[in-house]
Short mmCIF file of C-alpha atoms in Angstrom, two decimals:
data_model
loop_
_atom_site.label_atom_id
_atom_site.label_comp_id
_atom_site.label_asym_id
_atom_site.label_seq_id
_atom_site.Cartn_x
_atom_site.Cartn_y
_atom_site.Cartn_z
CA UNK A 52 -4.30 34.20 -6.16
CA UNK A 53 -4.86 31.28 -3.79
CA UNK A 54 -7.92 29.11 -4.44
CA UNK A 55 -7.37 27.07 -1.27
CA UNK A 56 -5.38 27.98 1.82
CA UNK A 57 -4.98 26.21 5.16
CA UNK A 58 -3.14 28.16 7.84
CA UNK A 59 -1.93 26.35 10.99
CA UNK A 60 -4.96 24.06 10.98
CA UNK A 61 -5.50 21.57 13.79
CA UNK A 62 -8.47 19.21 13.95
CA UNK A 63 -9.12 17.28 17.15
CA UNK A 64 -11.73 14.57 17.59
CA UNK A 65 -12.98 13.19 20.91
CA UNK A 66 -12.79 9.51 21.68
CA UNK A 67 -15.08 7.96 24.24
CA UNK A 68 -14.20 4.94 26.33
CA UNK A 69 -16.60 2.47 27.88
CA UNK A 70 -20.34 2.16 27.29
CA UNK A 71 -22.33 5.34 26.85
CA UNK A 72 -25.89 5.56 28.13
CA UNK A 73 -28.58 3.93 26.00
CA UNK A 74 -31.30 6.57 26.56
CA UNK A 75 -31.58 9.98 28.12
CA UNK A 76 -34.00 8.55 30.70
CA UNK A 77 -31.52 5.88 31.83
CA UNK A 78 -28.76 8.47 32.09
CA UNK A 79 -30.94 10.73 34.26
CA UNK A 80 -32.02 7.86 36.50
CA UNK A 81 -28.41 6.69 36.92
CA UNK A 82 -27.17 10.28 37.28
CA UNK A 83 -24.41 9.45 34.81
CA UNK A 84 -25.04 11.90 31.96
CA UNK A 85 -22.05 14.12 32.72
CA UNK A 86 -19.73 11.18 33.30
CA UNK A 87 -20.82 9.35 30.13
CA UNK A 88 -20.48 12.45 27.93
CA UNK A 89 -16.96 13.15 29.11
CA UNK A 90 -14.43 12.05 26.44
CA UNK A 91 -11.89 9.49 27.58
CA UNK A 92 -9.29 10.78 25.14
CA UNK A 93 -8.76 13.15 22.24
CA UNK A 94 -7.22 12.40 18.88
CA UNK A 95 -5.50 14.97 16.66
CA UNK A 96 -6.36 14.11 13.03
CA UNK A 97 -4.41 17.18 11.82
CA UNK A 98 -1.72 19.09 13.68
CA UNK A 99 -0.60 22.57 12.60
CA UNK A 100 -1.07 21.87 8.89
CA UNK A 101 -0.49 24.70 6.41
CA UNK A 102 -0.52 24.66 2.61
CA UNK A 103 -1.70 26.81 -0.28
CA UNK A 104 -3.09 25.85 -3.68
CA UNK A 105 -2.91 28.52 -6.35
CA UNK A 106 -5.88 28.95 -8.70
CA UNK A 107 -5.66 26.69 -11.75
CA UNK A 108 -3.20 24.27 -10.15
CA UNK A 109 -3.60 20.56 -9.38
CA UNK A 110 -2.48 19.64 -5.89
CA UNK A 111 -2.07 16.06 -4.68
CA UNK A 112 -2.19 14.84 -1.08
CA UNK A 113 -0.67 11.46 -0.25
CA UNK A 114 -0.05 9.46 2.90
CA UNK A 115 -0.89 6.26 4.71
CA UNK A 116 -4.39 5.39 5.86
CA UNK A 117 -5.23 7.49 8.92
CA UNK A 118 -2.73 10.22 8.08
CA UNK A 119 -5.40 12.96 7.89
CA UNK A 120 -5.86 13.26 4.11
CA UNK A 121 -9.64 12.91 4.07
CA UNK A 122 -9.97 15.15 7.13
CA UNK A 123 -8.11 17.92 5.28
CA UNK A 124 -10.41 17.48 2.28
CA UNK A 125 -13.53 17.67 4.46
CA UNK A 126 -12.24 20.87 6.05
CA UNK A 127 -11.78 22.40 2.61
CA UNK A 128 -15.27 21.23 1.58
CA UNK A 129 -16.79 22.79 4.69
CA UNK A 130 -18.15 19.44 5.93
CA UNK A 131 -16.37 19.97 9.24
CA UNK A 132 -14.65 22.89 10.96
CA UNK A 133 -11.08 23.12 12.26
CA UNK A 134 -10.43 23.08 15.99
CA UNK A 135 -7.91 25.85 15.44
CA UNK A 136 -6.42 27.64 12.45
CA UNK A 137 -8.10 28.98 9.34
CA UNK A 138 -9.37 27.47 6.08
CA UNK A 139 -10.24 29.68 3.12
CA UNK A 140 -11.61 28.66 -0.30
CA UNK A 141 -12.43 30.96 -3.22
CA UNK A 142 -15.00 29.83 -5.80
CA UNK A 143 -17.70 27.20 -6.18
CA UNK A 144 -16.72 23.80 -4.74
CA UNK A 145 -17.66 20.31 -5.91
CA UNK A 146 -16.50 17.53 -3.63
CA UNK A 147 -16.07 13.98 -4.92
CA UNK A 148 -15.73 12.58 -1.41
CA UNK A 149 -18.73 10.38 -0.62
CA UNK A 150 -20.37 9.91 -3.99
CA UNK A 151 -24.14 9.77 -3.91
CA UNK A 152 -24.28 10.67 -0.22
CA UNK A 153 -27.46 12.71 -0.83
CA UNK A 154 -29.27 10.09 -2.91
CA UNK A 155 -32.62 8.77 -1.65
CA UNK A 156 -32.93 5.03 -2.36
CA UNK A 157 -36.71 5.04 -2.80
CA UNK A 158 -36.91 7.59 -5.64
CA UNK A 159 -35.64 7.38 -9.19
CA UNK A 160 -32.21 8.26 -10.50
CA UNK A 161 -33.75 11.14 -12.47
CA UNK A 162 -35.21 12.75 -9.32
CA UNK A 163 -32.00 12.15 -7.39
CA UNK A 164 -29.96 13.91 -10.09
CA UNK A 165 -32.08 17.05 -9.75
CA UNK A 166 -32.05 16.99 -5.94
CA UNK A 167 -28.33 16.28 -5.66
CA UNK A 168 -27.29 18.84 -8.28
CA UNK A 169 -29.39 21.55 -6.62
CA UNK A 170 -27.76 20.68 -3.30
CA UNK A 171 -24.39 21.18 -5.02
CA UNK A 172 -25.35 24.69 -6.12
CA UNK A 173 -27.00 24.43 -9.54
CA UNK A 174 -30.37 25.94 -10.38
CA UNK A 175 -33.17 23.72 -11.66
CA UNK A 176 -32.73 25.18 -15.16
CA UNK A 177 -29.00 24.42 -15.12
CA UNK A 178 -29.69 20.84 -14.02
CA UNK A 179 -32.20 20.38 -16.85
CA UNK A 180 -29.66 21.70 -19.39
CA UNK A 181 -26.97 19.28 -18.20
CA UNK A 182 -29.19 16.31 -17.40
CA UNK A 183 -28.57 14.37 -20.62
CA UNK A 184 -24.79 14.85 -20.27
CA UNK A 185 -24.89 13.62 -16.66
CA UNK A 186 -26.84 10.46 -17.52
CA UNK A 187 -24.71 9.71 -20.58
CA UNK A 188 -21.51 10.14 -18.58
CA UNK A 189 -22.82 7.74 -15.88
CA UNK A 190 -23.74 5.20 -18.59
CA UNK A 191 -27.10 4.33 -16.99
CA UNK A 192 -29.61 5.68 -19.56
CA UNK A 193 -31.90 2.59 -19.50
CA UNK A 194 -32.19 2.71 -15.71
CA UNK A 195 -32.47 6.43 -14.98
CA UNK A 196 -36.16 6.18 -14.05
CA UNK A 197 -35.71 3.14 -11.79
CA UNK A 198 -35.44 3.59 -7.99
CA UNK A 199 -31.84 4.08 -6.90
CA UNK A 200 -32.17 1.16 -4.46
CA UNK A 201 -32.24 -1.16 -7.49
CA UNK A 202 -28.85 0.11 -8.73
CA UNK A 203 -25.66 -1.84 -8.35
CA UNK A 204 -22.95 -0.20 -6.24
CA UNK A 205 -21.06 0.69 -9.43
CA UNK A 206 -24.11 2.37 -11.02
CA UNK A 207 -24.77 4.26 -7.78
CA UNK A 208 -21.22 5.57 -7.57
CA UNK A 209 -21.01 6.43 -11.28
CA UNK A 210 -24.16 8.52 -11.09
CA UNK A 211 -22.86 10.35 -8.03
CA UNK A 212 -19.57 11.03 -9.82
CA UNK A 213 -21.36 12.26 -12.96
CA UNK A 214 -23.50 14.71 -10.99
CA UNK A 215 -20.56 16.11 -9.05
CA UNK A 216 -18.32 16.46 -12.10
CA UNK A 217 -20.96 18.36 -14.11
CA UNK A 218 -21.56 21.06 -11.50
CA UNK A 219 -18.75 22.98 -13.27
CA UNK A 220 -16.99 24.04 -10.08
CA UNK A 221 -14.07 26.41 -9.68
CA UNK A 222 -12.52 24.03 -7.12
CA UNK A 223 -12.80 20.26 -7.49
CA UNK A 224 -12.09 18.08 -4.44
CA UNK A 225 -11.36 14.42 -5.24
CA UNK A 226 -10.98 11.70 -2.60
CA UNK A 227 -9.94 8.33 -4.06
CA UNK A 228 -12.98 7.92 -6.31
CA UNK A 229 -11.40 6.53 -9.49
CA UNK A 230 -12.46 2.98 -8.61
CA UNK A 231 -16.11 3.71 -9.40
CA UNK A 232 -16.25 1.82 -12.69
CA UNK A 233 -14.46 -0.34 -15.19
CA UNK A 234 -11.30 0.56 -17.08
CA UNK A 235 -13.20 2.53 -19.73
CA UNK A 236 -15.04 4.63 -17.15
CA UNK A 237 -11.78 5.29 -15.30
CA UNK A 238 -10.30 6.67 -18.53
CA UNK A 239 -13.34 8.94 -18.92
CA UNK A 240 -12.78 10.24 -15.40
CA UNK A 241 -9.11 10.96 -16.11
CA UNK A 242 -10.03 12.70 -19.36
CA UNK A 243 -12.50 14.85 -17.43
CA UNK A 244 -9.79 15.80 -14.94
CA UNK A 245 -7.50 16.74 -17.83
CA UNK A 246 -10.27 18.90 -19.28
CA UNK A 247 -10.66 20.66 -15.92
CA UNK A 248 -6.95 21.38 -15.87
CA UNK A 249 -7.02 22.82 -19.39
CA UNK A 250 -9.86 25.12 -18.35
CA UNK A 251 -7.83 26.45 -15.45
CA UNK A 252 -9.83 24.80 -12.67
CA UNK A 253 -8.28 24.08 -9.29
CA UNK A 254 -8.11 20.40 -8.27
CA UNK A 255 -7.26 19.03 -4.83
CA UNK A 256 -6.65 15.30 -5.18
CA UNK A 257 -6.34 12.79 -2.33
CA UNK A 258 -5.21 9.38 -3.56
CA UNK A 259 -3.06 6.31 -2.99
CA UNK A 260 -2.27 6.22 -6.71
CA UNK A 261 1.23 7.69 -6.67
CA UNK A 262 1.57 7.44 -10.45
CA UNK A 263 -1.54 9.60 -10.82
CA UNK A 264 0.00 12.22 -8.52
CA UNK A 265 3.22 12.30 -10.53
CA UNK A 266 1.33 12.45 -13.82
CA UNK A 267 -1.38 15.01 -13.07
CA UNK A 268 -0.28 17.14 -10.13
CA UNK A 269 1.74 20.35 -10.19
CA UNK A 270 2.54 20.03 -6.48
CA UNK A 271 2.13 17.37 -3.81
CA UNK A 272 1.84 17.19 -0.04
CA UNK A 273 2.71 14.21 2.16
CA UNK A 274 0.78 13.90 5.43
CA UNK A 275 1.93 11.51 8.14
CA UNK A 276 0.02 11.11 11.42
CA UNK A 277 -1.66 14.47 10.86
CA UNK A 278 1.54 16.41 10.19
CA UNK A 279 3.15 17.68 6.98
CA UNK A 280 6.24 15.62 6.17
CA UNK A 281 7.03 17.02 2.71
CA UNK A 282 5.63 19.46 0.14
CA UNK A 283 6.66 20.52 -3.35
CA UNK A 284 7.63 18.70 -6.55
CA UNK A 285 5.44 15.56 -6.89
CA UNK A 286 8.29 13.22 -7.83
CA UNK A 287 10.43 14.33 -4.90
CA UNK A 288 7.52 14.04 -2.45
CA UNK A 289 6.50 10.62 -3.78
CA UNK A 290 10.09 9.34 -3.56
CA UNK A 291 10.35 10.51 0.06
CA UNK A 292 7.03 8.85 0.88
CA UNK A 293 8.06 5.56 -0.74
CA UNK A 294 11.33 5.59 1.21
CA UNK A 295 9.35 5.92 4.43
CA UNK A 296 6.97 3.14 3.39
CA UNK A 297 9.92 0.84 2.67
CA UNK A 298 11.41 1.58 6.09
CA UNK A 299 8.09 0.73 7.76
CA UNK A 300 7.80 -2.45 5.67
CA UNK A 301 11.33 -3.41 6.68
CA UNK A 302 10.45 -3.07 10.36
CA UNK A 303 7.30 -5.15 9.87
CA UNK A 304 9.17 -7.87 7.95
CA UNK A 305 11.91 -7.92 10.58
CA UNK A 306 9.29 -8.50 13.29
CA UNK A 307 7.57 -11.19 11.19
CA UNK A 308 10.86 -13.00 10.59
CA UNK A 309 11.86 -12.79 14.26
CA UNK A 310 8.53 -14.32 15.34
CA UNK A 311 8.82 -17.13 12.78
CA UNK A 312 12.38 -17.99 13.80
CA UNK A 313 11.50 -17.84 17.51
CA UNK A 314 8.46 -20.07 17.04
CA UNK A 315 10.44 -22.61 15.02
CA UNK A 316 13.24 -22.63 17.60
CA UNK A 317 10.75 -23.14 20.43
CA UNK A 318 9.38 -26.23 18.67
CA UNK A 319 12.74 -27.83 17.84
CA UNK A 320 14.45 -26.84 21.07
CA UNK A 321 18.17 -26.17 21.57
CA UNK A 322 20.92 -27.73 19.56
CA UNK A 323 21.29 -31.47 20.21
CA UNK A 324 24.40 -33.55 20.68
CA UNK A 325 25.36 -35.56 17.59
CA UNK A 326 23.81 -39.04 17.43
CA UNK A 327 26.25 -41.80 18.43
CA UNK A 328 27.88 -43.52 15.48
CA UNK A 329 25.78 -46.40 14.18
CA UNK A 330 22.58 -45.36 16.00
CA UNK A 331 21.14 -43.56 12.94
CA UNK A 332 19.78 -40.01 12.78
CA UNK A 333 17.94 -38.43 15.66
CA UNK A 334 14.16 -38.25 15.37
CA UNK A 335 14.29 -34.46 14.94
CA UNK A 336 16.48 -34.90 11.88
CA UNK A 337 13.58 -36.26 9.82
CA UNK A 338 12.31 -33.70 7.28
CA UNK A 339 8.64 -33.51 6.20
CA UNK A 340 7.56 -36.34 3.91
CA UNK A 341 6.67 -33.90 1.12
CA UNK A 342 8.86 -30.80 0.87
CA UNK A 343 6.51 -29.25 -1.72
CA UNK A 344 3.72 -29.00 0.87
CA UNK A 345 5.91 -28.29 3.90
CA UNK A 346 5.00 -25.15 5.83
CA UNK A 347 7.45 -22.93 7.65
CA UNK A 348 9.50 -24.67 10.29
CA UNK A 349 12.90 -25.92 11.34
CA UNK A 350 14.33 -29.41 11.58
CA UNK A 351 17.63 -31.26 11.61
CA UNK A 352 20.10 -32.99 13.92
CA UNK A 353 21.85 -29.67 14.65
CA UNK A 354 25.30 -31.27 14.47
CA UNK A 355 25.92 -28.18 12.38
CA UNK A 356 23.71 -25.31 13.48
CA UNK A 357 22.71 -22.14 11.63
CA UNK A 358 22.95 -19.62 14.47
CA UNK A 359 22.11 -16.44 12.54
CA UNK A 360 20.72 -15.42 9.14
CA UNK A 361 21.06 -11.83 7.90
CA UNK A 362 19.89 -10.31 4.62
CA UNK A 363 22.15 -7.44 3.54
CA UNK A 364 22.00 -4.89 0.73
CA UNK A 365 24.73 -3.77 -1.63
CA UNK A 366 26.24 -1.52 1.04
CA UNK A 367 26.47 -4.41 3.49
CA UNK A 368 23.67 -3.11 5.71
CA UNK A 369 20.94 -5.43 7.05
CA UNK A 370 17.67 -4.94 5.19
CA UNK A 371 14.35 -6.61 4.38
CA UNK A 372 13.36 -4.45 1.38
CA UNK A 373 15.52 -4.55 -1.75
CA UNK A 374 15.09 -2.58 -5.00
CA UNK A 375 14.70 -4.88 -7.99
CA UNK A 376 17.92 -5.28 -9.95
CA UNK A 377 20.14 -4.30 -7.02
CA UNK A 378 22.51 -6.56 -5.04
CA UNK A 379 21.38 -8.70 -2.13
CA UNK A 380 23.27 -11.18 0.01
CA UNK A 381 22.24 -13.90 2.45
CA UNK A 382 24.76 -14.17 5.29
CA UNK A 383 24.77 -17.31 7.46
CA UNK A 384 26.62 -17.82 10.71
CA UNK A 385 27.08 -21.52 11.37
CA UNK A 386 28.56 -23.62 14.17
CA UNK A 387 29.87 -27.18 13.95
CA UNK A 388 29.69 -28.83 17.38
CA UNK A 389 32.32 -31.32 16.21
CA UNK A 390 34.59 -31.43 13.15
CA UNK A 391 32.60 -32.41 10.02
CA UNK A 392 33.79 -33.37 6.53
CA UNK A 393 30.40 -33.91 4.84
CA UNK A 394 28.39 -30.72 4.53
CA UNK A 395 26.45 -28.74 1.91
CA UNK A 396 25.04 -25.20 2.21
CA UNK A 397 21.84 -24.42 0.32
CA UNK A 398 19.54 -21.46 -0.39
CA UNK A 399 16.12 -21.27 -2.09
CA UNK A 400 13.83 -18.32 -2.91
CA UNK A 401 10.02 -18.63 -2.98
CA UNK A 402 7.31 -16.14 -3.88
CA UNK A 403 4.32 -15.45 -1.62
CA UNK A 404 2.32 -18.27 -3.29
CA UNK A 405 5.03 -20.81 -2.46
CA UNK A 406 6.41 -21.11 -5.99
CA UNK A 407 10.14 -21.78 -6.00
CA UNK A 408 11.85 -18.96 -7.91
CA UNK A 409 15.37 -20.32 -7.56
CA UNK A 410 17.32 -22.81 -5.52
CA UNK A 411 20.92 -23.97 -5.38
CA UNK A 412 23.55 -25.39 -3.04
CA UNK A 413 27.29 -25.72 -2.86
CA UNK A 414 27.28 -29.37 -3.96
CA UNK A 415 25.22 -28.61 -7.10
CA UNK A 416 27.79 -25.95 -7.91
CA UNK A 417 30.56 -28.58 -7.63
CA UNK A 418 32.07 -27.42 -4.34
CA UNK A 419 33.29 -30.57 -2.59
CA UNK A 420 33.37 -30.21 1.20
CA UNK A 421 36.65 -30.81 3.02
CA UNK A 422 36.31 -29.82 6.68
CA UNK A 423 34.18 -27.57 8.92
CA UNK A 424 35.34 -26.82 12.44
CA UNK A 425 33.75 -24.53 15.03
CA UNK A 426 32.20 -21.21 13.97
CA UNK A 427 32.13 -20.03 10.35
CA UNK A 428 30.36 -17.54 8.08
CA UNK A 429 28.79 -18.31 4.72
CA UNK A 430 27.58 -15.63 2.27
CA UNK A 431 25.37 -16.24 -0.75
CA UNK A 432 25.65 -13.05 -2.85
CA UNK A 433 23.20 -12.10 -5.62
CA UNK A 434 24.71 -9.50 -7.92
CA UNK A 435 21.33 -8.41 -9.34
CA UNK A 436 18.02 -9.34 -7.68
CA UNK A 437 16.00 -9.61 -10.88
CA UNK A 438 12.60 -10.34 -9.34
CA UNK A 439 9.37 -8.44 -9.94
CA UNK A 440 7.94 -6.41 -7.09
CA UNK A 441 6.45 -8.59 -4.35
CA UNK A 442 6.98 -10.50 -1.13
CA UNK A 443 9.35 -13.47 -1.06
CA UNK A 444 10.46 -16.09 1.43
CA UNK A 445 13.77 -17.79 1.91
CA UNK A 446 14.93 -21.32 2.73
CA UNK A 447 18.43 -21.80 4.12
CA UNK A 448 19.94 -25.15 5.03
CA UNK A 449 23.06 -27.11 5.83
CA UNK A 450 22.93 -30.86 5.20
CA UNK A 451 24.95 -33.86 4.06
CA UNK A 452 25.52 -34.66 0.42
CA UNK A 453 22.86 -37.37 0.64
CA UNK A 454 20.31 -34.83 1.95
CA UNK A 455 20.47 -35.73 5.66
CA UNK A 456 19.63 -32.39 7.35
CA UNK A 457 21.85 -30.82 9.97
CA UNK A 458 19.75 -27.66 10.19
CA UNK A 459 16.99 -26.72 7.75
CA UNK A 460 15.14 -23.38 8.02
CA UNK A 461 11.96 -23.60 5.93
CA UNK A 462 10.31 -20.30 4.80
CA UNK A 463 11.34 -18.51 7.99
CA UNK A 464 12.81 -15.37 6.37
CA UNK A 465 10.63 -12.85 4.53
CA UNK A 466 11.77 -9.96 2.33
CA UNK A 467 10.27 -7.64 -0.29
CA UNK A 468 11.45 -6.56 -3.69
CA UNK A 469 10.40 -3.01 -4.55
CA UNK A 470 10.03 -1.56 -8.03
CA UNK A 471 8.25 1.33 -9.73
CA UNK A 472 7.74 -0.91 -12.78
CA UNK A 473 4.43 -2.79 -12.62
CA UNK A 474 5.39 -5.92 -14.54
CA UNK A 475 4.01 -9.39 -13.85
CA UNK A 476 5.36 -12.86 -13.18
CA UNK A 477 8.34 -13.66 -10.97
CA UNK A 478 11.57 -13.07 -12.86
CA UNK A 479 12.48 -9.77 -14.50
CA UNK A 480 15.38 -10.38 -16.91
CA UNK A 481 17.63 -7.58 -18.08
CA UNK A 482 16.10 -6.37 -21.34
CA UNK A 483 15.50 -3.48 -23.69
CA UNK A 484 13.19 -2.65 -26.60
CA UNK A 485 14.11 -1.58 -30.13
CA UNK A 486 11.78 -0.37 -32.88
CA UNK A 487 12.10 0.32 -36.57
CA UNK A 488 9.77 1.95 -39.06
CA UNK A 489 6.70 3.97 -38.14
CA UNK A 490 6.54 3.09 -34.42
CA UNK A 491 6.44 6.01 -31.99
CA UNK A 492 5.49 6.43 -28.33
CA UNK A 493 4.60 9.48 -26.32
CA UNK A 494 7.40 10.54 -23.93
CA UNK A 495 6.97 9.46 -20.31
CA UNK A 496 6.68 12.78 -18.55
CA UNK A 497 4.37 14.53 -16.14
CA UNK A 498 1.54 16.42 -17.79
CA UNK A 499 1.71 20.17 -17.34
CA UNK A 500 -1.21 22.57 -17.11
#
């Protein structure tokens, strides 16, 4: 039996452009009421969405901000109605969507508990029987008789969560509400969800916590711009969603890098002719006085010019997002405007805070230059990109052995390292754990109902 079912549901909102009338009187005097009430555009929050949640199952909905997740939850809760299609729900509903939305700030927490719980479907007797459990769960016993307006935002949200969770619904709707307290309270919330699952309750969960979806949910749905992109096994759906997110991040990082390179090139101008012998370096060849505080930019005489920088993955395809531990290569196309016998190629990696993760060059690695003529290609290949998940920037340069810069690109290239492991720091060395004696761990697997 289905506890929740959406069949070909579309939800359209109107968007109004320009300034609407301030008062009815002004609209009548200006004869603009019909014009001002006419929507300038419409926006489809959901488009032909269908899914079914069987009774006793936990169903997760994921997607980017603005994808229609909360709209779907509000349709199920009956807060709003679909423009077309049908929504059916069987059983008592408790919606953890806008916690404490019915609280009155001027009256006490005690009075608000009774009012809010009755609004959610309990009788006054049932509220009285569960009152002590609600207050204890919210952890606000000393303040229950104080006006709600004196509560902190965390106390306010915890009390709203406690009321909603103790209604004992058949269908529980949860919209990203696990950030309502500290770590201990979050664990209590998760334990409560697990209890609901054991009791055969139906849970519809909207969240950005993909690990929570994989751990708790029996099925998952991915919404994207109001449409269903994938549905089924949580791990498969989450993997598909993460692939899409990485593609979008790659496009964003490509645009960011292109703007940085273009801006730096506009400042330095086109490649210059080499300075005449004996006249010293050109003014543009001077690097910043302190490289540790230097911001992104480009400088150098351009006697040797870096004409193109491409980041490629293990398959040789250009990319800006690389899985941790996988290969990555930095490919440089360079051009010597005249034959040169003193040159060094260098690369450095920095994290988002500007900390140098690694740097090297051909001279440090005992490669003595001989001759560079015309166009050439240089590849710096990393067999295993052992960095923790995060955003990184790249320096590339070609200079003389004494440091005189031909072409230095400072922090112009941005890439991301992706990982499902939430470790900290910068470097993630290859490692493994071993245990002896009475040390055991629970297997890492998704919880089943």
